[in-house]
Amino acid sequence: MDGRQRRELRIFLCTAFLLPLAAACLRSRAEGTAVWWLLFGAEAAAPSLAAVAATAGGGRLRSFLRENFRAGSPLEVLALPVLIALVPMLLAKTGAWLLGFPFTTGRMTAAKAVTVLWALLAEELGWRGYLQPLFRRHMRRPCLAPCAVGLLWGLWHYHYFLFGDMRAPAGWFLLGCVAESYLHSCLLSWSKHNLLSSMVYHAAWNLFIHLLALQPAGPADSALPYGMAVVWEMLLWACCQKRQKRRTSL
């Protein structure tokens, strides 16, 4: 990694991790609804804003965007991401129901709908558009790049936990971020690195976690259904990886 790339990476990490903290602190003191949502949007979009800041500073923003967005089939950029987000959660919800948990569903409020739609733009330009390709190029074992990105991605959510916006079990959540990072990697491989596939997957994941009410709503709720979803995500990634290796060997 040369000096320019190291400088870009420092800009990215500092912006991605510090901007949310500043926005969340201001949000906790915001009085108007419009200001609150503006700060919440900036907080969530920190990874993408960080990628724009890093690449613009290096004079390569236009080429960076061209590398990540290209024509793709609806199957690759829409159907597969939605299916891969839905299947593990549906299996987990069904499994939890068979174990005696009530088959509850969530209510999609206007606020949740805005959050889900914002996920299309907020994060993936940073994590899978900028950071993962950089790690793949420069790590000694490129296969570990999704793991490294997944860990950073999971740790990045610290501000949501700190300010009480997330109630997911932290251990399962971090493991899930790693599993989902590998699923993102599979989708990007199948779509020839069309970032739309990753963006749709992220938004679909956020949608289904709300609709299927898998995330514990309070401290007294069991984390088992959420943990089962993470396990199914890991198994799905193993199946996808096996399929990919089989296709490569043909």
mmCIF file of N, CA, C and O in Angstrom, residues 46-148:
data_model
loop_
_atom_site.group_PDB
_atom_site.id
_atom_site.type_symbol
_atom_site.label_atom_id
_atom_site.label_comp_id
_atom_site.label_asym_id
_atom_site.label_seq_id
_atom_site.Cartn_x
_atom_site.Cartn_y
_atom_site.Cartn_z
ATOM 1 N N ALA A 46 -22.221 7.872 7.246
ATOM 2 C CA ALA A 46 -20.807 8.162 7.464
ATOM 3 C C ALA A 46 -19.869 7.299 6.600
ATOM 4 O O ALA A 46 -18.887 7.821 6.051
ATOM 5 N N PRO A 47 -20.111 5.984 6.441
ATOM 6 C CA PRO A 47 -19.188 5.191 5.602
ATOM 7 C C PRO A 47 -19.142 5.648 4.151
ATOM 8 O O PRO A 47 -18.064 5.732 3.551
ATOM 9 N N SER A 48 -20.308 5.948 3.580
ATOM 10 C CA SER A 48 -20.325 6.415 2.193
ATOM 11 C C SER A 48 -19.710 7.801 2.063
ATOM 12 O O SER A 48 -18.964 8.081 1.123
ATOM 13 N N LEU A 49 -20.013 8.686 3.026
ATOM 14 C CA LEU A 49 -19.400 10.020 3.016
ATOM 15 C C LEU A 49 -17.887 9.917 3.182
ATOM 16 O O LEU A 49 -17.132 10.685 2.574
ATOM 17 N N ALA A 50 -17.452 8.958 3.993
ATOM 18 C CA ALA A 50 -16.010 8.755 4.191
ATOM 19 C C ALA A 50 -15.338 8.295 2.905
ATOM 20 O O ALA A 50 -14.224 8.737 2.575
ATOM 21 N N ALA A 51 -16.002 7.397 2.160
ATOM 22 C CA ALA A 51 -15.442 6.930 0.888
ATOM 23 C C ALA A 51 -15.349 8.065 -0.116
ATOM 24 O O ALA A 51 -14.362 8.183 -0.853
ATOM 25 N N VAL A 52 -16.384 8.911 -0.161
ATOM 26 C CA VAL A 52 -16.362 10.067 -1.062
ATOM 27 C C VAL A 52 -15.241 11.025 -0.680
ATOM 28 O O VAL A 52 -14.489 11.511 -1.537
ATOM 29 N N ALA A 53 -15.099 11.285 0.622
ATOM 30 C CA ALA A 53 -14.044 12.194 1.085
ATOM 31 C C ALA A 53 -12.662 11.651 0.766
ATOM 32 O O ALA A 53 -11.774 12.388 0.307
ATOM 33 N N ALA A 54 -12.458 10.353 0.985
ATOM 34 C CA ALA A 54 -11.141 9.746 0.758
ATOM 35 C C ALA A 54 -10.772 9.759 -0.720
ATOM 36 O O ALA A 54 -9.653 10.119 -1.088
ATOM 37 N N THR A 55 -11.700 9.351 -1.578
ATOM 38 C CA THR A 55 -11.387 9.266 -3.014
ATOM 39 C C THR A 55 -11.353 10.636 -3.666
ATOM 40 O O THR A 55 -10.560 10.871 -4.584
ATOM 41 N N ALA A 56 -12.200 11.563 -3.199
ATOM 42 C CA ALA A 56 -12.160 12.920 -3.744
ATOM 43 C C ALA A 56 -10.844 13.600 -3.385
ATOM 44 O O ALA A 56 -10.253 14.316 -4.202
ATOM 45 N N GLY A 57 -10.385 13.353 -2.167
ATOM 46 C CA GLY A 57 -9.105 13.911 -1.752
ATOM 47 C C GLY A 57 -7.952 13.399 -2.588
ATOM 48 O O GLY A 57 -6.957 14.097 -2.798
ATOM 49 N N GLY A 58 -8.078 12.169 -3.086
ATOM 50 C CA GLY A 58 -7.049 11.587 -3.947
ATOM 51 C C GLY A 58 -7.278 11.862 -5.424
ATOM 52 O O GLY A 58 -6.538 11.364 -6.273
ATOM 53 N N GLY A 59 -8.317 12.641 -5.740
ATOM 54 C CA GLY A 59 -8.586 13.010 -7.126
ATOM 55 C C GLY A 59 -9.102 11.882 -7.990
ATOM 56 O O GLY A 59 -8.951 11.914 -9.219
ATOM 57 N N ARG A 60 -9.750 10.884 -7.386
ATOM 58 C CA ARG A 60 -10.217 9.752 -8.189
ATOM 59 C C ARG A 60 -11.668 9.373 -7.886
ATOM 60 O O ARG A 60 -12.060 8.229 -8.061
ATOM 61 N N LEU A 61 -12.462 10.353 -7.471
ATOM 62 C CA LEU A 61 -13.852 10.069 -7.128
ATOM 63 C C LEU A 61 -14.627 9.546 -8.336
ATOM 64 O O LEU A 61 -15.390 8.574 -8.227
ATOM 65 N N ARG A 62 -14.437 10.173 -9.502
ATOM 66 C CA ARG A 62 -15.205 9.762 -10.684
ATOM 67 C C ARG A 62 -14.876 8.326 -11.075
ATOM 68 O O ARG A 62 -15.775 7.522 -11.352
ATOM 69 N N SER A 63 -13.608 7.987 -11.113
ATOM 70 C CA SER A 63 -13.233 6.616 -11.482
ATOM 71 C C SER A 63 -13.692 5.613 -10.425
ATOM 72 O O SER A 63 -14.081 4.485 -10.748
ATOM 73 N N PHE A 64 -13.682 6.026 -9.156
ATOM 74 C CA PHE A 64 -14.160 5.159 -8.072
ATOM 75 C C PHE A 64 -15.633 4.820 -8.260
ATOM 76 O O PHE A 64 -16.037 3.658 -8.119
ATOM 77 N N LEU A 65 -16.439 5.812 -8.611
ATOM 78 C CA LEU A 65 -17.860 5.569 -8.830
ATOM 79 C C LEU A 65 -18.085 4.694 -10.061
ATOM 80 O O LEU A 65 -18.960 3.817 -10.050
ATOM 81 N N ARG A 66 -17.306 4.909 -11.107
ATOM 82 C CA ARG A 66 -17.440 4.078 -12.317
ATOM 83 C C ARG A 66 -17.106 2.622 -12.021
ATOM 84 O O ARG A 66 -17.718 1.711 -12.573
ATOM 85 N N GLU A 67 -16.128 2.394 -11.160
ATOM 86 C CA GLU A 67 -15.735 1.022 -10.825
ATOM 87 C C GLU A 67 -16.839 0.260 -10.098
ATOM 88 O O GLU A 67 -16.914 -0.964 -10.187
ATOM 89 N N ASN A 68 -17.690 0.978 -9.399
ATOM 90 C CA ASN A 68 -18.670 0.328 -8.527
ATOM 91 C C ASN A 68 -20.070 0.208 -9.121
ATOM 92 O O ASN A 68 -20.861 -0.608 -8.652
ATOM 93 N N PHE A 69 -20.374 1.020 -10.120
ATOM 94 C CA PHE A 69 -21.723 0.985 -10.685
ATOM 95 C C PHE A 69 -21.650 0.700 -12.177
ATOM 96 O O PHE A 69 -21.025 1.446 -12.932
ATOM 97 N N ARG A 70 -22.279 -0.390 -12.577
ATOM 98 C CA ARG A 70 -22.285 -0.804 -13.976
ATOM 99 C C ARG A 70 -23.586 -1.540 -14.254
ATOM 100 O O ARG A 70 -24.352 -1.855 -13.337
ATOM 101 N N ALA A 71 -23.831 -1.796 -15.522
ATOM 102 C CA ALA A 71 -25.061 -2.498 -15.896
ATOM 103 C C ALA A 71 -25.033 -3.918 -15.343
ATOM 104 O O ALA A 71 -23.986 -4.569 -15.283
ATOM 105 N N GLY A 72 -26.209 -4.390 -14.923
ATOM 106 C CA GLY A 72 -26.310 -5.744 -14.389
ATOM 107 C C GLY A 72 -27.708 -6.284 -14.580
ATOM 108 O O GLY A 72 -28.664 -5.537 -14.772
ATOM 109 N N SER A 73 -27.841 -7.595 -14.514
ATOM 110 C CA SER A 73 -29.147 -8.218 -14.704
ATOM 111 C C SER A 73 -29.996 -8.049 -13.447
ATOM 112 O O SER A 73 -29.461 -7.985 -12.333
ATOM 113 N N PRO A 74 -31.338 -7.976 -13.603
ATOM 114 C CA PRO A 74 -32.215 -7.880 -12.420
ATOM 115 C C PRO A 74 -32.023 -9.042 -11.449
ATOM 116 O O PRO A 74 -32.184 -8.873 -10.243
ATOM 117 N N LEU A 75 -31.660 -10.219 -11.965
ATOM 118 C CA LEU A 75 -31.433 -11.364 -11.085
ATOM 119 C C LEU A 75 -30.272 -11.094 -10.146
ATOM 120 O O LEU A 75 -30.342 -11.374 -8.945
ATOM 121 N N GLU A 76 -29.187 -10.545 -10.674
ATOM 122 C CA GLU A 76 -27.973 -10.330 -9.888
ATOM 123 C C GLU A 76 -28.113 -9.183 -8.902
ATOM 124 O O GLU A 76 -27.612 -9.255 -7.780
ATOM 125 N N VAL A 77 -28.780 -8.105 -9.308
ATOM 126 C CA VAL A 77 -28.792 -6.909 -8.471
ATOM 127 C C VAL A 77 -30.079 -6.748 -7.668
ATOM 128 O O VAL A 77 -30.134 -5.907 -6.760
ATOM 129 N N LEU A 78 -31.114 -7.533 -7.951
ATOM 130 C CA LEU A 78 -32.366 -7.413 -7.212
ATOM 131 C C LEU A 78 -32.813 -8.729 -6.588
ATOM 132 O O LEU A 78 -32.935 -8.838 -5.368
ATOM 133 N N ALA A 79 -33.074 -9.731 -7.433
ATOM 134 C CA ALA A 79 -33.685 -10.981 -6.941
ATOM 135 C C ALA A 79 -32.775 -11.724 -5.972
ATOM 136 O O ALA A 79 -33.201 -12.099 -4.869
ATOM 137 N N LEU A 80 -31.522 -11.964 -6.347
ATOM 138 C CA LEU A 80 -30.616 -12.723 -5.477
ATOM 139 C C LEU A 80 -30.345 -12.023 -4.145
ATOM 140 O O LEU A 80 -30.397 -12.665 -3.090
ATOM 141 N N PRO A 81 -30.060 -10.718 -4.138
ATOM 142 C CA PRO A 81 -29.849 -10.060 -2.835
ATOM 143 C C PRO A 81 -31.052 -10.153 -1.911
ATOM 144 O O PRO A 81 -30.899 -10.387 -0.702
ATOM 145 N N VAL A 82 -32.254 -9.969 -2.464
ATOM 146 C CA VAL A 82 -33.462 -10.044 -1.634
ATOM 147 C C VAL A 82 -33.648 -11.460 -1.096
ATOM 148 O O VAL A 82 -33.961 -11.668 0.083
ATOM 149 N N LEU A 83 -33.423 -12.453 -1.954
ATOM 150 C CA LEU A 83 -33.588 -13.846 -1.540
ATOM 151 C C LEU A 83 -32.579 -14.229 -0.465
ATOM 152 O O LEU A 83 -32.923 -14.879 0.534
ATOM 153 N N ILE A 84 -31.333 -13.819 -0.632
ATOM 154 C CA ILE A 84 -30.282 -14.157 0.326
ATOM 155 C C ILE A 84 -30.513 -13.459 1.672
ATOM 156 O O ILE A 84 -30.133 -13.978 2.727
ATOM 157 N N ALA A 85 -31.149 -12.300 1.640
ATOM 158 C CA ALA A 85 -31.494 -11.633 2.905
ATOM 159 C C ALA A 85 -32.665 -12.318 3.590
ATOM 160 O O ALA A 85 -32.694 -12.441 4.825
ATOM 161 N N LEU A 86 -33.642 -12.780 2.801
ATOM 162 C CA LEU A 86 -34.878 -13.314 3.368
ATOM 163 C C LEU A 86 -34.735 -14.738 3.909
ATOM 164 O O LEU A 86 -35.234 -15.049 4.996
ATOM 165 N N VAL A 87 -34.054 -15.617 3.165
ATOM 166 C CA VAL A 87 -34.048 -17.048 3.492
ATOM 167 C C VAL A 87 -33.541 -17.335 4.914
ATOM 168 O O VAL A 87 -34.213 -18.043 5.673
ATOM 169 N N PRO A 88 -32.382 -16.826 5.337
ATOM 170 C CA PRO A 88 -31.916 -17.148 6.705
ATOM 171 C C PRO A 88 -32.883 -16.665 7.781
ATOM 172 O O PRO A 88 -33.103 -17.353 8.780
ATOM 173 N N MET A 89 -33.472 -15.494 7.577
ATOM 174 C CA MET A 89 -34.384 -14.961 8.589
ATOM 175 C C MET A 89 -35.678 -15.767 8.643
ATOM 176 O O MET A 89 -36.214 -16.022 9.728
ATOM 177 N N LEU A 90 -36.180 -16.161 7.488
ATOM 178 C CA LEU A 90 -37.413 -16.944 7.460
ATOM 179 C C LEU A 90 -37.196 -18.315 8.091
ATOM 180 O O LEU A 90 -38.047 -18.811 8.843
ATOM 181 N N LEU A 91 -36.041 -18.924 7.818
ATOM 182 C CA LEU A 91 -35.721 -20.214 8.441
ATOM 183 C C LEU A 91 -35.582 -20.067 9.954
ATOM 184 O O LEU A 91 -36.039 -20.919 10.721
ATOM 185 N N ALA A 92 -34.942 -18.983 10.394
ATOM 186 C CA ALA A 92 -34.775 -18.750 11.830
ATOM 187 C C ALA A 92 -36.122 -18.514 12.505
ATOM 188 O O ALA A 92 -36.382 -19.036 13.597
ATOM 189 N N LYS A 93 -36.962 -17.731 11.862
ATOM 190 C CA LYS A 93 -38.282 -17.441 12.431
ATOM 191 C C LYS A 93 -39.111 -18.719 12.536
ATOM 192 O O LYS A 93 -39.778 -18.958 13.552
ATOM 193 N N THR A 94 -39.052 -19.554 11.504
ATOM 194 C CA THR A 94 -39.789 -20.820 11.524
ATOM 195 C C THR A 94 -39.237 -21.757 12.587
ATOM 196 O O THR A 94 -39.991 -22.404 13.327
ATOM 197 N N GLY A 95 -37.902 -21.826 12.672
ATOM 198 C CA GLY A 95 -37.272 -22.679 13.686
ATOM 199 C C GLY A 95 -37.626 -22.238 15.097
ATOM 200 O O GLY A 95 -37.906 -23.069 15.971
ATOM 201 N N ALA A 96 -37.622 -20.928 15.326
ATOM 202 C CA ALA A 96 -37.980 -20.411 16.649
ATOM 203 C C ALA A 96 -39.442 -20.731 16.969
ATOM 204 O O ALA A 96 -39.781 -21.065 18.112
ATOM 205 N N TRP A 97 -40.312 -20.652 15.966
ATOM 206 C CA TRP A 97 -41.728 -20.975 16.165
ATOM 207 C C TRP A 97 -41.904 -22.447 16.532
ATOM 208 O O TRP A 97 -42.685 -22.796 17.417
ATOM 209 N N LEU A 98 -41.128 -23.317 15.881
ATOM 210 C CA LEU A 98 -41.200 -24.742 16.193
ATOM 211 C C LEU A 98 -40.701 -25.033 17.616
ATOM 212 O O LEU A 98 -41.102 -26.027 18.223
ATOM 213 N N LEU A 99 -39.840 -24.165 18.129
ATOM 214 C CA LEU A 99 -39.332 -24.323 19.497
ATOM 215 C C LEU A 99 -40.243 -23.670 20.535
ATOM 216 O O LEU A 99 -39.928 -23.667 21.726
ATOM 217 N N GLY A 100 -41.350 -23.104 20.070
ATOM 218 C CA GLY A 100 -42.311 -22.543 21.011
ATOM 219 C C GLY A 100 -42.377 -21.036 21.073
ATOM 220 O O GLY A 100 -43.162 -20.476 21.851
ATOM 221 N N PHE A 101 -41.558 -20.348 20.288
ATOM 222 C CA PHE A 101 -41.623 -18.887 20.262
ATOM 223 C C PHE A 101 -42.824 -18.444 19.417
ATOM 224 O O PHE A 101 -43.121 -19.053 18.391
ATOM 225 N N PRO A 102 -43.508 -17.384 19.798
ATOM 226 C CA PRO A 102 -44.650 -16.919 18.993
ATOM 227 C C PRO A 102 -44.163 -16.381 17.643
ATOM 228 O O PRO A 102 -43.103 -15.754 17.558
ATOM 229 N N PHE A 103 -44.948 -16.637 16.600
ATOM 230 C CA PHE A 103 -44.587 -16.162 15.266
ATOM 231 C C PHE A 103 -45.118 -14.733 15.101
ATOM 232 O O PHE A 103 -46.144 -14.484 14.472
ATOM 233 N N THR A 104 -44.412 -13.793 15.695
ATOM 234 C CA THR A 104 -44.825 -12.393 15.636
ATOM 235 C C THR A 104 -44.217 -11.717 14.413
ATOM 236 O O THR A 104 -43.220 -12.182 13.856
ATOM 237 N N THR A 105 -44.836 -10.635 14.001
ATOM 238 C CA THR A 105 -44.305 -9.837 12.901
ATOM 239 C C THR A 105 -44.201 -8.394 13.356
ATOM 240 O O THR A 105 -44.846 -7.982 14.328
ATOM 241 N N GLY A 106 -43.390 -7.636 12.655
ATOM 242 C CA GLY A 106 -43.204 -6.233 13.007
ATOM 243 C C GLY A 106 -44.085 -5.321 12.176
ATOM 244 O O GLY A 106 -44.562 -5.697 11.110
ATOM 245 N N ARG A 107 -44.272 -4.124 12.663
ATOM 246 C CA ARG A 107 -45.072 -3.131 11.955
ATOM 247 C C ARG A 107 -44.136 -2.137 11.299
ATOM 248 O O ARG A 107 -43.256 -1.571 11.943
ATOM 249 N N MET A 108 -44.306 -1.938 9.994
ATOM 250 C CA MET A 108 -43.448 -1.022 9.252
ATOM 251 C C MET A 108 -43.983 0.403 9.366
ATOM 252 O O MET A 108 -44.933 0.785 8.694
ATOM 253 N N THR A 109 -43.386 1.167 10.244
ATOM 254 C CA THR A 109 -43.772 2.567 10.411
ATOM 255 C C THR A 109 -43.082 3.424 9.353
ATOM 256 O O THR A 109 -42.159 2.964 8.658
ATOM 257 N N ALA A 110 -43.498 4.659 9.247
ATOM 258 C CA ALA A 110 -42.884 5.580 8.287
ATOM 259 C C ALA A 110 -41.399 5.791 8.617
ATOM 260 O O ALA A 110 -40.546 5.838 7.714
ATOM 261 N N ALA A 111 -41.080 5.883 9.898
ATOM 262 C CA ALA A 111 -39.689 6.079 10.309
ATOM 263 C C ALA A 111 -38.825 4.884 9.914
ATOM 264 O O ALA A 111 -37.704 5.044 9.414
ATOM 265 N N LYS A 112 -39.356 3.674 10.121
ATOM 266 C CA LYS A 112 -38.610 2.479 9.747
ATOM 267 C C LYS A 112 -38.453 2.383 8.236
ATOM 268 O O LYS A 112 -37.408 1.950 7.731
ATOM 269 N N ALA A 113 -39.485 2.774 7.494
ATOM 270 C CA ALA A 113 -39.409 2.739 6.036
ATOM 271 C C ALA A 113 -38.318 3.681 5.523
ATOM 272 O O ALA A 113 -37.555 3.330 4.615
ATOM 273 N N VAL A 114 -38.228 4.855 6.117
ATOM 274 C CA VAL A 114 -37.185 5.809 5.729
ATOM 275 C C VAL A 114 -35.802 5.236 6.027
ATOM 276 O O VAL A 114 -34.870 5.346 5.226
ATOM 277 N N THR A 115 -35.666 4.591 7.192
ATOM 278 C CA THR A 115 -34.385 3.991 7.571
ATOM 279 C C THR A 115 -33.978 2.893 6.602
ATOM 280 O O THR A 115 -32.812 2.804 6.202
ATOM 281 N N VAL A 116 -34.936 2.051 6.214
ATOM 282 C CA VAL A 116 -34.657 0.963 5.274
ATOM 283 C C VAL A 116 -34.231 1.512 3.915
ATOM 284 O O VAL A 116 -33.251 1.054 3.322
ATOM 285 N N LEU A 117 -34.961 2.512 3.418
ATOM 286 C CA LEU A 117 -34.635 3.085 2.114
ATOM 287 C C LEU A 117 -33.286 3.801 2.137
ATOM 288 O O LEU A 117 -32.533 3.753 1.168
ATOM 289 N N TRP A 118 -32.975 4.439 3.266
ATOM 290 C CA TRP A 118 -31.697 5.144 3.380
ATOM 291 C C TRP A 118 -30.520 4.168 3.346
ATOM 292 O O TRP A 118 -29.421 4.524 2.913
ATOM 293 N N ALA A 119 -30.780 2.916 3.774
ATOM 294 C CA ALA A 119 -29.721 1.898 3.745
ATOM 295 C C ALA A 119 -29.250 1.598 2.332
ATOM 296 O O ALA A 119 -28.146 1.086 2.139
ATOM 297 N N LEU A 120 -30.064 1.916 1.333
ATOM 298 C CA LEU A 120 -29.640 1.727 -0.057
ATOM 299 C C LEU A 120 -28.414 2.583 -0.383
ATOM 300 O O LEU A 120 -27.593 2.210 -1.220
ATOM 301 N N LEU A 121 -28.290 3.731 0.282
ATOM 302 C CA LEU A 121 -27.225 4.678 -0.055
ATOM 303 C C LEU A 121 -26.197 4.865 1.049
ATOM 304 O O LEU A 121 -25.062 5.260 0.781
ATOM 305 N N ALA A 122 -26.575 4.578 2.285
ATOM 306 C CA ALA A 122 -25.816 5.088 3.425
ATOM 307 C C ALA A 122 -24.458 4.440 3.659
ATOM 308 O O ALA A 122 -23.504 5.123 4.029
ATOM 309 N N GLU A 123 -24.335 3.120 3.472
ATOM 310 C CA GLU A 123 -23.133 2.451 3.977
ATOM 311 C C GLU A 123 -22.272 1.760 2.924
ATOM 312 O O GLU A 123 -21.048 1.748 3.040
ATOM 313 N N GLU A 124 -22.891 1.127 1.938
ATOM 314 C CA GLU A 124 -22.135 0.185 1.119
ATOM 315 C C GLU A 124 -21.084 0.813 0.216
ATOM 316 O O GLU A 124 -20.122 0.157 -0.175
ATOM 317 N N LEU A 125 -21.244 2.075 -0.140
ATOM 318 C CA LEU A 125 -20.202 2.735 -0.920
ATOM 319 C C LEU A 125 -18.890 2.748 -0.140
ATOM 320 O O LEU A 125 -17.805 2.696 -0.720
ATOM 321 N N GLY A 126 -19.018 2.773 1.201
ATOM 322 C CA GLY A 126 -17.829 2.754 2.044
ATOM 323 C C GLY A 126 -17.296 1.365 2.297
ATOM 324 O O GLY A 126 -16.125 1.077 2.034
ATOM 325 N N TRP A 127 -18.166 0.466 2.790
ATOM 326 C CA TRP A 127 -17.681 -0.857 3.210
ATOM 327 C C TRP A 127 -17.314 -1.753 2.036
ATOM 328 O O TRP A 127 -16.194 -2.228 1.926
ATOM 329 N N ARG A 128 -18.264 -2.008 1.171
ATOM 330 C CA ARG A 128 -18.003 -2.929 0.059
ATOM 331 C C ARG A 128 -17.497 -2.232 -1.193
ATOM 332 O O ARG A 128 -16.865 -2.853 -2.037
ATOM 333 N N GLY A 129 -17.776 -0.925 -1.327
ATOM 334 C CA GLY A 129 -17.288 -0.208 -2.498
ATOM 335 C C GLY A 129 -15.841 0.224 -2.364
ATOM 336 O O GLY A 129 -15.048 0.090 -3.303
ATOM 337 N N TYR A 130 -15.478 0.732 -1.188
ATOM 338 C CA TYR A 130 -14.121 1.249 -0.986
ATOM 339 C C TYR A 130 -13.224 0.292 -0.200
ATOM 340 O O TYR A 130 -12.156 -0.108 -0.674
ATOM 341 N N LEU A 131 -13.670 -0.095 1.005
ATOM 342 C CA LEU A 131 -12.753 -0.771 1.926
ATOM 343 C C LEU A 131 -12.448 -2.209 1.511
ATOM 344 O O LEU A 131 -11.288 -2.639 1.562
ATOM 345 N N GLN A 132 -13.466 -2.977 1.109
ATOM 346 C CA GLN A 132 -13.216 -4.379 0.788
ATOM 347 C C GLN A 132 -12.278 -4.563 -0.406
ATOM 348 O O GLN A 132 -11.334 -5.367 -0.323
ATOM 349 N N PRO A 133 -12.468 -3.832 -1.529
ATOM 350 C CA PRO A 133 -11.499 -3.973 -2.627
ATOM 351 C C PRO A 133 -10.079 -3.574 -2.219
ATOM 352 O O PRO A 133 -9.103 -4.198 -2.650
ATOM 353 N N LEU A 134 -9.973 -2.554 -1.373
ATOM 354 C CA LEU A 134 -8.646 -2.126 -0.901
ATOM 355 C C LEU A 134 -7.980 -3.236 -0.096
ATOM 356 O O LEU A 134 -6.795 -3.549 -0.302
ATOM 357 N N PHE A 135 -8.730 -3.852 0.807
ATOM 358 C CA PHE A 135 -8.178 -4.945 1.607
ATOM 359 C C PHE A 135 -7.844 -6.153 0.736
ATOM 360 O O PHE A 135 -6.829 -6.818 0.954
ATOM 361 N N ARG A 136 -8.671 -6.449 -0.230
ATOM 362 C CA ARG A 136 -8.400 -7.595 -1.118
ATOM 363 C C ARG A 136 -7.099 -7.410 -1.882
ATOM 364 O O ARG A 136 -6.356 -8.359 -2.100
ATOM 365 N N ARG A 137 -6.833 -6.182 -2.283
ATOM 366 C CA ARG A 137 -5.605 -5.918 -3.054
ATOM 367 C C ARG A 137 -4.353 -5.987 -2.195
ATOM 368 O O ARG A 137 -3.274 -6.328 -2.695
ATOM 369 N N HIS A 138 -4.468 -5.679 -0.906
ATOM 370 C CA HIS A 138 -3.256 -5.482 -0.104
ATOM 371 C C HIS A 138 -3.083 -6.447 1.069
ATOM 372 O O HIS A 138 -2.018 -6.439 1.692
ATOM 373 N N MET A 139 -4.076 -7.263 1.369
ATOM 374 C CA MET A 139 -3.889 -8.253 2.426
ATOM 375 C C MET A 139 -3.159 -9.470 1.886
ATOM 376 O O MET A 139 -3.345 -9.848 0.725
ATOM 377 N N ARG A 140 -2.335 -10.073 2.714
ATOM 378 C CA ARG A 140 -1.597 -11.257 2.280
ATOM 379 C C ARG A 140 -2.531 -12.409 1.939
ATOM 380 O O ARG A 140 -2.245 -13.228 1.071
ATOM 381 N N ARG A 141 -3.649 -12.476 2.646
ATOM 382 C CA ARG A 141 -4.665 -13.499 2.353
ATOM 383 C C ARG A 141 -5.970 -12.774 2.004
ATOM 384 O O ARG A 141 -6.749 -12.417 2.883
ATOM 385 N N PRO A 142 -6.176 -12.520 0.714
ATOM 386 C CA PRO A 142 -7.362 -11.755 0.291
ATOM 387 C C PRO A 142 -8.681 -12.362 0.746
ATOM 388 O O PRO A 142 -9.667 -11.632 0.912
ATOM 389 N N CYS A 143 -8.706 -13.680 0.977
ATOM 390 C CA CYS A 143 -9.950 -14.321 1.408
ATOM 391 C C CYS A 143 -10.396 -13.827 2.783
ATOM 392 O O CYS A 143 -11.565 -14.017 3.174
ATOM 393 N N LEU A 144 -9.488 -13.202 3.533
ATOM 394 C CA LEU A 144 -9.831 -12.681 4.856
ATOM 395 C C LEU A 144 -10.344 -11.237 4.808
ATOM 396 O O LEU A 144 -10.742 -10.692 5.837
ATOM 397 N N ALA A 145 -10.327 -10.641 3.612
ATOM 398 C CA ALA A 145 -10.788 -9.250 3.491
ATOM 399 C C ALA A 145 -12.231 -9.079 3.958
ATOM 400 O O ALA A 145 -12.526 -8.143 4.715
ATOM 401 N N PRO A 146 -13.187 -9.954 3.551
ATOM 402 C CA PRO A 146 -14.559 -9.785 4.049
ATOM 403 C C PRO A 146 -14.656 -9.907 5.571
ATOM 404 O O PRO A 146 -15.486 -9.235 6.193
ATOM 405 N N CYS A 147 -13.820 -10.747 6.158
ATOM 406 C CA CYS A 147 -13.814 -10.891 7.620
ATOM 407 C C CYS A 147 -13.362 -9.595 8.279
ATOM 408 O O CYS A 147 -13.987 -9.114 9.237
ATOM 409 N N ALA A 148 -12.280 -9.010 7.762
ATOM 410 C CA ALA A 148 -11.765 -7.757 8.320
ATOM 411 C C ALA A 148 -12.780 -6.632 8.169
ATOM 412 O O ALA A 148 -13.018 -5.861 9.109
#
